[in-house]
XYZ file of C-alpha atoms in Angstrom:
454
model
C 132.143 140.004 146.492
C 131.109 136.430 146.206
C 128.882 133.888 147.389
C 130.019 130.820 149.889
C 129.516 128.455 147.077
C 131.918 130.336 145.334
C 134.551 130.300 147.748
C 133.900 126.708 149.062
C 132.638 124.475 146.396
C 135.533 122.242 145.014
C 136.749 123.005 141.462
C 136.094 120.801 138.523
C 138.537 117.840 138.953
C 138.115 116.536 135.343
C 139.120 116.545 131.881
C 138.314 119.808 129.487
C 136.301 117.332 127.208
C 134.835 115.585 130.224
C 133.570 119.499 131.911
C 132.281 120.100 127.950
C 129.855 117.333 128.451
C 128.987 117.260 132.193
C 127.440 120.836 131.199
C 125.848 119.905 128.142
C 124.520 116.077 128.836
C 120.932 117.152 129.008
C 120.960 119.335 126.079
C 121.825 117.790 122.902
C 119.560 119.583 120.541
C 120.489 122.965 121.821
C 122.730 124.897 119.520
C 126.447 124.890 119.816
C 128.021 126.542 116.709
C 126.475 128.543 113.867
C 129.301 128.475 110.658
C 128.157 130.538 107.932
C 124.829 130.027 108.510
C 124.947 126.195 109.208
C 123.715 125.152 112.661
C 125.529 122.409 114.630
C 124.150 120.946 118.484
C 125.690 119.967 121.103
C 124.513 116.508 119.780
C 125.728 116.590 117.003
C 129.017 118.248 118.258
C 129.588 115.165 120.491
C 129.294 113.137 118.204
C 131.813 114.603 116.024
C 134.243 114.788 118.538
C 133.840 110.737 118.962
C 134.608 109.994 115.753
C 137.324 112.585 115.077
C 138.858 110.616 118.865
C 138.217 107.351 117.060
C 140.240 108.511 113.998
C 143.253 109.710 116.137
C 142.897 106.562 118.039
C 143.108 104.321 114.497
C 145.966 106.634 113.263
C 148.230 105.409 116.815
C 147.669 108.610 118.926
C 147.741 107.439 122.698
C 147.760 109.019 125.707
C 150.951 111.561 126.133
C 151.276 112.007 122.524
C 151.586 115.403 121.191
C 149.682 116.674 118.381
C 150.249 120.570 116.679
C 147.153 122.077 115.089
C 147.604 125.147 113.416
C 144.490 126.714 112.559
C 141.375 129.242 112.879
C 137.555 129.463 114.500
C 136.054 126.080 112.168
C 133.715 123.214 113.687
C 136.170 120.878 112.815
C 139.082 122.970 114.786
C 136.948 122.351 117.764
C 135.972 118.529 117.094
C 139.697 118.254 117.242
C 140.709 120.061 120.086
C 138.321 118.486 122.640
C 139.241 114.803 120.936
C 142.802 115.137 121.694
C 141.885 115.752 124.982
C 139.498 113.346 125.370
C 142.546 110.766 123.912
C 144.879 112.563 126.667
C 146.548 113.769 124.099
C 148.707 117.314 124.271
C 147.504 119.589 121.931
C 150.055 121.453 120.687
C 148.542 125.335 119.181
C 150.643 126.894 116.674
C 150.393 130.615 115.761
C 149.334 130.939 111.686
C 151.408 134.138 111.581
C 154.861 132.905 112.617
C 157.940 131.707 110.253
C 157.923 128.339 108.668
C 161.079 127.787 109.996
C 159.950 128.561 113.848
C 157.238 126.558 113.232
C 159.757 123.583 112.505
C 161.741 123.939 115.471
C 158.177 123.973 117.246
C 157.434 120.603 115.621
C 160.673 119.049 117.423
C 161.049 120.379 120.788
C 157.195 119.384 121.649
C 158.156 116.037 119.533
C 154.730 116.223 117.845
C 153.417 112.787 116.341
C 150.987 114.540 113.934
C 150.078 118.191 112.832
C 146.772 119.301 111.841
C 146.541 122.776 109.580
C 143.881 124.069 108.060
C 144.188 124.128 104.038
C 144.849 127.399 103.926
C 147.938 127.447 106.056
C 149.349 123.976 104.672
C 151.099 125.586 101.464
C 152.839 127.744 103.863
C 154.479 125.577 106.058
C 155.326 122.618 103.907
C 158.808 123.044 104.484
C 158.170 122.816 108.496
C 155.858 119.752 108.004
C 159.346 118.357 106.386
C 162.023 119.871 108.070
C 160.580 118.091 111.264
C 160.256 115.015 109.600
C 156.307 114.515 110.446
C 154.106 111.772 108.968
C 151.163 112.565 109.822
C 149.036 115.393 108.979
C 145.653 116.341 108.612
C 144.306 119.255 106.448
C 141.109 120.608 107.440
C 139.489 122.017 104.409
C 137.789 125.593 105.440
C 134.753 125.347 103.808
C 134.030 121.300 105.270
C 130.886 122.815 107.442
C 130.227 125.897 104.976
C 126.523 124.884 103.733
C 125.932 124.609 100.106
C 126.267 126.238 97.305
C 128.864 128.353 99.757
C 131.390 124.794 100.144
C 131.487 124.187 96.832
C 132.834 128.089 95.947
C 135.288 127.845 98.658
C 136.523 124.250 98.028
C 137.068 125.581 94.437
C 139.647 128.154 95.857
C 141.230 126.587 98.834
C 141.619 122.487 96.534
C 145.081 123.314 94.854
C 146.686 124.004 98.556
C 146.282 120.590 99.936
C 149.427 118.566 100.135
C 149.631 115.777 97.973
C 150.605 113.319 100.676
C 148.210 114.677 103.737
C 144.810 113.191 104.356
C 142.181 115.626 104.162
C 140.059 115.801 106.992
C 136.817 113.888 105.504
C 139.368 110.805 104.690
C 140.812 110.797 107.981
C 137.287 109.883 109.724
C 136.851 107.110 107.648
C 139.254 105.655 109.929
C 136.955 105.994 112.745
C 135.558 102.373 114.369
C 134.731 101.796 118.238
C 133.919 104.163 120.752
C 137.193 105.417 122.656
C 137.567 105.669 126.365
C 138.484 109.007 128.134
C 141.420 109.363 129.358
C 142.511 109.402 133.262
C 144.659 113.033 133.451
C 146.431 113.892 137.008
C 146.431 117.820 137.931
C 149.703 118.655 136.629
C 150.049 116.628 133.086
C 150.090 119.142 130.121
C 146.660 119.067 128.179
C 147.046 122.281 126.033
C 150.683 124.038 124.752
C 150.002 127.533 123.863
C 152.703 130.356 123.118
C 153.703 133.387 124.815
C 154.451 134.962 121.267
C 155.149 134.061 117.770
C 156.261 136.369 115.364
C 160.101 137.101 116.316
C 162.072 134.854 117.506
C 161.594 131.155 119.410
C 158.288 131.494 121.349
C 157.951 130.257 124.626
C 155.858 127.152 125.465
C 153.200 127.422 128.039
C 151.774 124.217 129.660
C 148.207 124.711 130.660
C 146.538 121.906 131.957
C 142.785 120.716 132.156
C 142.458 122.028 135.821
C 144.041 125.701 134.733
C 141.858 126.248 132.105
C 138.674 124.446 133.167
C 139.481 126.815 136.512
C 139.001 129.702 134.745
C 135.322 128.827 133.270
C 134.621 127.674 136.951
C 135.272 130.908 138.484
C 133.444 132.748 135.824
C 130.277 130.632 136.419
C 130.392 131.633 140.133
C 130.951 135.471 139.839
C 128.377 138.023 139.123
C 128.638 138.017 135.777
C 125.145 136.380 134.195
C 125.221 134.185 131.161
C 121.774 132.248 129.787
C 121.817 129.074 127.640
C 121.509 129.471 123.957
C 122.133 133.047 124.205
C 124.383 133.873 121.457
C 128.568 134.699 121.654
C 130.410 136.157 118.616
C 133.735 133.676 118.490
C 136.656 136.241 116.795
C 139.516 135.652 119.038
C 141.827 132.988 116.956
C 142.310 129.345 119.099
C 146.129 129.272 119.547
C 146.230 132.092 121.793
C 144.870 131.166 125.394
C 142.776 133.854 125.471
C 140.844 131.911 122.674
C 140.837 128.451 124.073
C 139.449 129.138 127.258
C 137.030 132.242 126.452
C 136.378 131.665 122.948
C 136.066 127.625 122.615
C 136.004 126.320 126.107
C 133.691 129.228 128.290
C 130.679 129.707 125.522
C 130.239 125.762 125.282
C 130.640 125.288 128.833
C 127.665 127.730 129.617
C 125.715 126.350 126.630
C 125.647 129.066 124.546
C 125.348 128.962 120.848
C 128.576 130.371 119.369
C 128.764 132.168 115.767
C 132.242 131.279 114.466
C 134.414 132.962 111.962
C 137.975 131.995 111.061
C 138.619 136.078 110.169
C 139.465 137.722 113.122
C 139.755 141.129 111.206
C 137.903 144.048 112.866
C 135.680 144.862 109.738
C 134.763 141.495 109.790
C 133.887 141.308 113.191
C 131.698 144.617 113.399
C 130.169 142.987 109.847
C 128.580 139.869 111.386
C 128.204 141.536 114.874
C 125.804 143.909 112.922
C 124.151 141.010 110.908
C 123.881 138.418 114.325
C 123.747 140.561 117.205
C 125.156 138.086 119.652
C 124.105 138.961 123.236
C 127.936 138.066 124.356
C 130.951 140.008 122.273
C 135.107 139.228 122.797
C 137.427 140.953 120.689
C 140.200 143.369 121.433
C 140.453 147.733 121.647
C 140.706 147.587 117.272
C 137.332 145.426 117.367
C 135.632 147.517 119.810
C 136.840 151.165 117.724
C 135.909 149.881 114.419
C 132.800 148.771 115.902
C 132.049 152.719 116.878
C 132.910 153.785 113.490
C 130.723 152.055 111.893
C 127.438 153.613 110.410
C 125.544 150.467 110.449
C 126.010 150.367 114.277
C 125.589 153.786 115.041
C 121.901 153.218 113.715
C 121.336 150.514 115.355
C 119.840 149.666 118.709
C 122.241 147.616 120.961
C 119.841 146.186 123.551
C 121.207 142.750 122.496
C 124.526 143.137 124.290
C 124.460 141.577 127.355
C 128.303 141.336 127.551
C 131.138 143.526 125.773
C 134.543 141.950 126.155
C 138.278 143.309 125.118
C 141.392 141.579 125.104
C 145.280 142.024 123.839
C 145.685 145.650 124.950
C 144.043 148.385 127.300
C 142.059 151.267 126.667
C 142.989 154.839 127.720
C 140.298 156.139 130.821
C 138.735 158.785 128.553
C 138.699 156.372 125.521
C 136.962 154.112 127.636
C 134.239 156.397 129.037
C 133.803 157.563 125.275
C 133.035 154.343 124.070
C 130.584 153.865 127.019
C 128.942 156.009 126.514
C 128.336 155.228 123.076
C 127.375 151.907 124.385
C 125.003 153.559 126.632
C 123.375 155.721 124.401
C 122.832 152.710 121.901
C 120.983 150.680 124.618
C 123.417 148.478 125.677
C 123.538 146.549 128.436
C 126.699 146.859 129.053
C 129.984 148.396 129.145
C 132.874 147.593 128.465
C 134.653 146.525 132.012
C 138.467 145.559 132.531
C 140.291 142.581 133.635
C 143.184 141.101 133.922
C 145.704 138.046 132.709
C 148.363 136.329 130.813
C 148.985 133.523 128.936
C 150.558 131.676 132.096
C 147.685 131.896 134.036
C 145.621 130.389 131.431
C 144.536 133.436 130.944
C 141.898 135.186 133.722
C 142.763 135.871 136.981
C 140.574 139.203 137.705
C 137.738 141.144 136.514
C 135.346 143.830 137.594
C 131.691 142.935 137.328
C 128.328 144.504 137.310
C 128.177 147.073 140.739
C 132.155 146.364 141.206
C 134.079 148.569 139.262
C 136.402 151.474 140.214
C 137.893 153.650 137.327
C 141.287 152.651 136.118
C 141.427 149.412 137.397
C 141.443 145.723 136.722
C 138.590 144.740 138.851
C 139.281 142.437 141.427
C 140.693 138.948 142.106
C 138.128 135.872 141.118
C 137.204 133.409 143.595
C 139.966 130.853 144.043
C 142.738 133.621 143.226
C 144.812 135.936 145.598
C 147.597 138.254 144.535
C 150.016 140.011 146.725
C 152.926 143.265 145.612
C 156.014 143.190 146.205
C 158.835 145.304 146.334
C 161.432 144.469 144.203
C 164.454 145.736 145.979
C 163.066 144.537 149.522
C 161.026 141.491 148.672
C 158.660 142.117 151.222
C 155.112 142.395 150.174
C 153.894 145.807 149.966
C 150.744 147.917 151.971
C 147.767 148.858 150.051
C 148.227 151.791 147.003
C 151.824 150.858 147.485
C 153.455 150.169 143.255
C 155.367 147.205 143.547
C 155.714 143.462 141.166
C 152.260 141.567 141.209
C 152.374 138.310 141.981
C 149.421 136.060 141.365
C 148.101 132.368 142.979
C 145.820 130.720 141.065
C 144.575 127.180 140.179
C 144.456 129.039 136.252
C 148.735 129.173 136.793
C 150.708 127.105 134.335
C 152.060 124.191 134.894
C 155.633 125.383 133.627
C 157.356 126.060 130.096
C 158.433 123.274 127.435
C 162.349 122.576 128.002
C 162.432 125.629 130.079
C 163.076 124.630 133.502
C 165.331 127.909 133.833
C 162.487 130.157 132.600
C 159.984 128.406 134.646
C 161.704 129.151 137.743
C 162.253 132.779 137.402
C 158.316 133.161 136.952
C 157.031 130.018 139.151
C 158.099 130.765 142.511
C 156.966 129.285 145.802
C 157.260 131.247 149.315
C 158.478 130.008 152.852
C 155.110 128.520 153.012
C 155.258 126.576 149.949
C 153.063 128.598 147.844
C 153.107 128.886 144.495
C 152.793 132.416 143.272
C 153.513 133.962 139.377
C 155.395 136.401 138.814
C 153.677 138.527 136.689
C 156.087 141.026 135.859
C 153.907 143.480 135.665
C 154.046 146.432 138.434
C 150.309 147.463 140.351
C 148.788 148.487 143.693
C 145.918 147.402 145.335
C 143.578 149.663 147.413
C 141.513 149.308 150.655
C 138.742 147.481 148.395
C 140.550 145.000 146.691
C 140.516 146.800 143.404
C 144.249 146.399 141.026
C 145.519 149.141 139.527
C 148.187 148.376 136.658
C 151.224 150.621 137.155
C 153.478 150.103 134.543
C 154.822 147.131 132.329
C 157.623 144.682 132.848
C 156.503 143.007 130.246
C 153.822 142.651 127.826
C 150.506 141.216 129.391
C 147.313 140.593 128.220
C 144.173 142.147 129.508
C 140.880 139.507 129.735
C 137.302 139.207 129.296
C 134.918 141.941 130.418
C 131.117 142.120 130.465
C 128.358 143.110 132.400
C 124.918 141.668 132.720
């Protein structure tokens, strides 16, 4: 299923930030990000990114330090995600949904030096911000990259929210001087903390670092799948789940696409501006894609645009999925919508079907660098093919472990008699004669990946 390059060619050995511009060095008036209307390039994105570094460098971040951001799809979200890492800095993402008081106990266990929330949010969890006792934080204002008259209207609604004692996010680059160096990050130091959950309970903390995630755009570069610069992605999936880190900020930028953000991750919202943009790339989950059938607008329309459909979060049903296809179909798109596989752990793609490999009811098959094996859970011995048994997955995407969860981390990071690691995934499946994973049943919730055809 793949080429020799594929399978041989070393893996990116490098920071997220550093990947972001070894792909985009020689194209700095390209298009990056399109934010209600406004246009940013990769240029101008770089440079951004230095001077938000600069300003976490002048305000004592270092190397190690932990920062929490709790926000939504802006420019300035991304500017600070790819400057923490550049700084070596963790960055800490916080679900928007989940109780103030979670969020507190968040703040402490990761020991966060600084929080950065997005105005809207900041209101909310006040209490947190003092409850953990932090200093520092950052608001970034919504409508900061909104063009005009459109920033003025929003700043109007959003002004009253911003804490009195926080520096806004316009004030915090006037800190910015000298050019900062990029950090020196070993395989296995934390660059990323994303949650398994976070609406009941205490979440658990997933370490990703820069080689797990940066893995996972590698591997989708050298598949089948066919992505053009400055084609156009519709960016819906929120940045504190993994899912939208890697395939929503880190892929698009990485292949040097030209992204259309929107901090409303709502279906009607989505099928709006996927009507008004037609992006050539689409990632949302099974609500997106049904509310995208529904609507009238669409079912006019001609979809030869869509060069990629993606779901995440849940799956779809066989029928409902050759239903929607062949709505897709009969609208002219180029593709359908194709399943995958992955969970937050393994940062979070580990297998995919792709254009010519697909078998119905499965999860496509394994990328590149990753190899899964079932196992019976009574036996422990690995299981023949179409045999159900526990799937466990090796992959250079699988997380470096769980915040103050040694415990945890060793009932799902395992290592054999030959001293390979393997996740458990929980999650029972069979593979058959081709290689093709069927998901049996559910241990425990899981998340199913990007999917798109060329």
């Amino acid at each position: 299923y793949y080429s020799e390059e594929a399978i041989n060619a070393p893996l990116p050995e490098c920071t997220m930030y550093e990947y972001l511009c070894e792909c985009n060095q020689h194209h700095p008036d390209d298009i990056a990000l399109i934010y209600f209307g406004k246009r940013i390039t990769y240029g101008t994105l770089m440079e951004n990114i230095e001077k938000t570094a600069s300003s976490f460098a002048a305000h004592g971040i270092r190397k190690g330090d932990t920062v929490s951001v709790i926000s939504l799809n802006t420019p300035e979200t991304f500017y600070v995600v790819y400057a923490l890492n550049k700084l070596g800095a963790v960055c800490c993402m916080e679900y928007v949904t989940q109780p103030s008081e979670v969020l507190a106990e968040s703040l402490k266990r990761t020991k966060s030096k600084a929080v950065v929330v997005l105005d809207m949010f900041s209101e909310r969890f006040r209490d947190a911000f003092l409850n953990a006792n932090i200093k520092q934080i950052v608001v970034l204002p919504l409508a900061d990259s909104m063009p005009f008259p459109m920033n003025f209207l929003a700043r109007r609604k959003t002004s009253h929210r911003n804490q009195a004692t926080a520096l806004l996010f316009k004030q915090f680059l006037k800190c910015a001087s000298s050019k900062t160096n990029t950090a020196v990050m070993g395989k296995n130091e934390a660059a990323i903390i994303v949650s398994t959950s976070g609406t009941t309970g205490i979440p658990k903390r997933v370490m990703l670092s820069n080689q797990n995630i940066n893995s996972v755009v590698w591997q989708y570069q050298h598949s089948s799948l066919i992505f053009h610069r400055q084609e156009t992605f519709l960016a819906i999936t929120p940045p504190f789940l993994a899912f939208g880190i890697t395939l929503t900020i880190h892929l698009p930028l990485c292949l040097g696409l030209t992204s259309y953000l929107t901090p409303d991750p709502e279906p009607k919202v989505s099928t709006q501006l996927f009507a008004k943009y037609k992006p050539n790339h689409f990632l949302g989950g099974p609500a997106h894609m049904e509310e995208m059938v529904a609507n009238r607008k669409i079912q006019k329309s001609d979809m030869s645009h869509a060069k990629s459909i993606g779901i995440g979060g849940e799956s779809l049903s066989i029928e409902r999925c050759a239903e929607i296809n062949r709505f897709l179909l009969e609208h002219h798109s180029q593709s359908p919508v194709l399943t995958g596989y992955g969970m937050t752990e393994l940062a979070p793609t580990v297998m995919i079907e792709m254009p010519g490999i697909t078998r119905a009811g499965s999860v496509g098959i394994p990328f590149c660098r990753v190899n899964i094996k079932i196992v019976d859970s009574e036996s422990g011995k690995e299981c023949k093919y179409n045999e159900i048994g526990e799937m466990y997955v090796h992959s250079p995407s699988a997380f470096i472990g769980y915040m103050g969860g040694q415990d945890e981390t060793g009932n799902t990071l395992v290592s054999d008699e030959n001293g390979i690691s393997w996740v458990k995934t929980g999650d029972l499946a069979c593979v058959d004669e081709d290689g093709f994973v069927f998901i049996k049943g559910r241990i425990k919730r899981i998340f199913l990946t990007y999917d798109c055809e060329a």
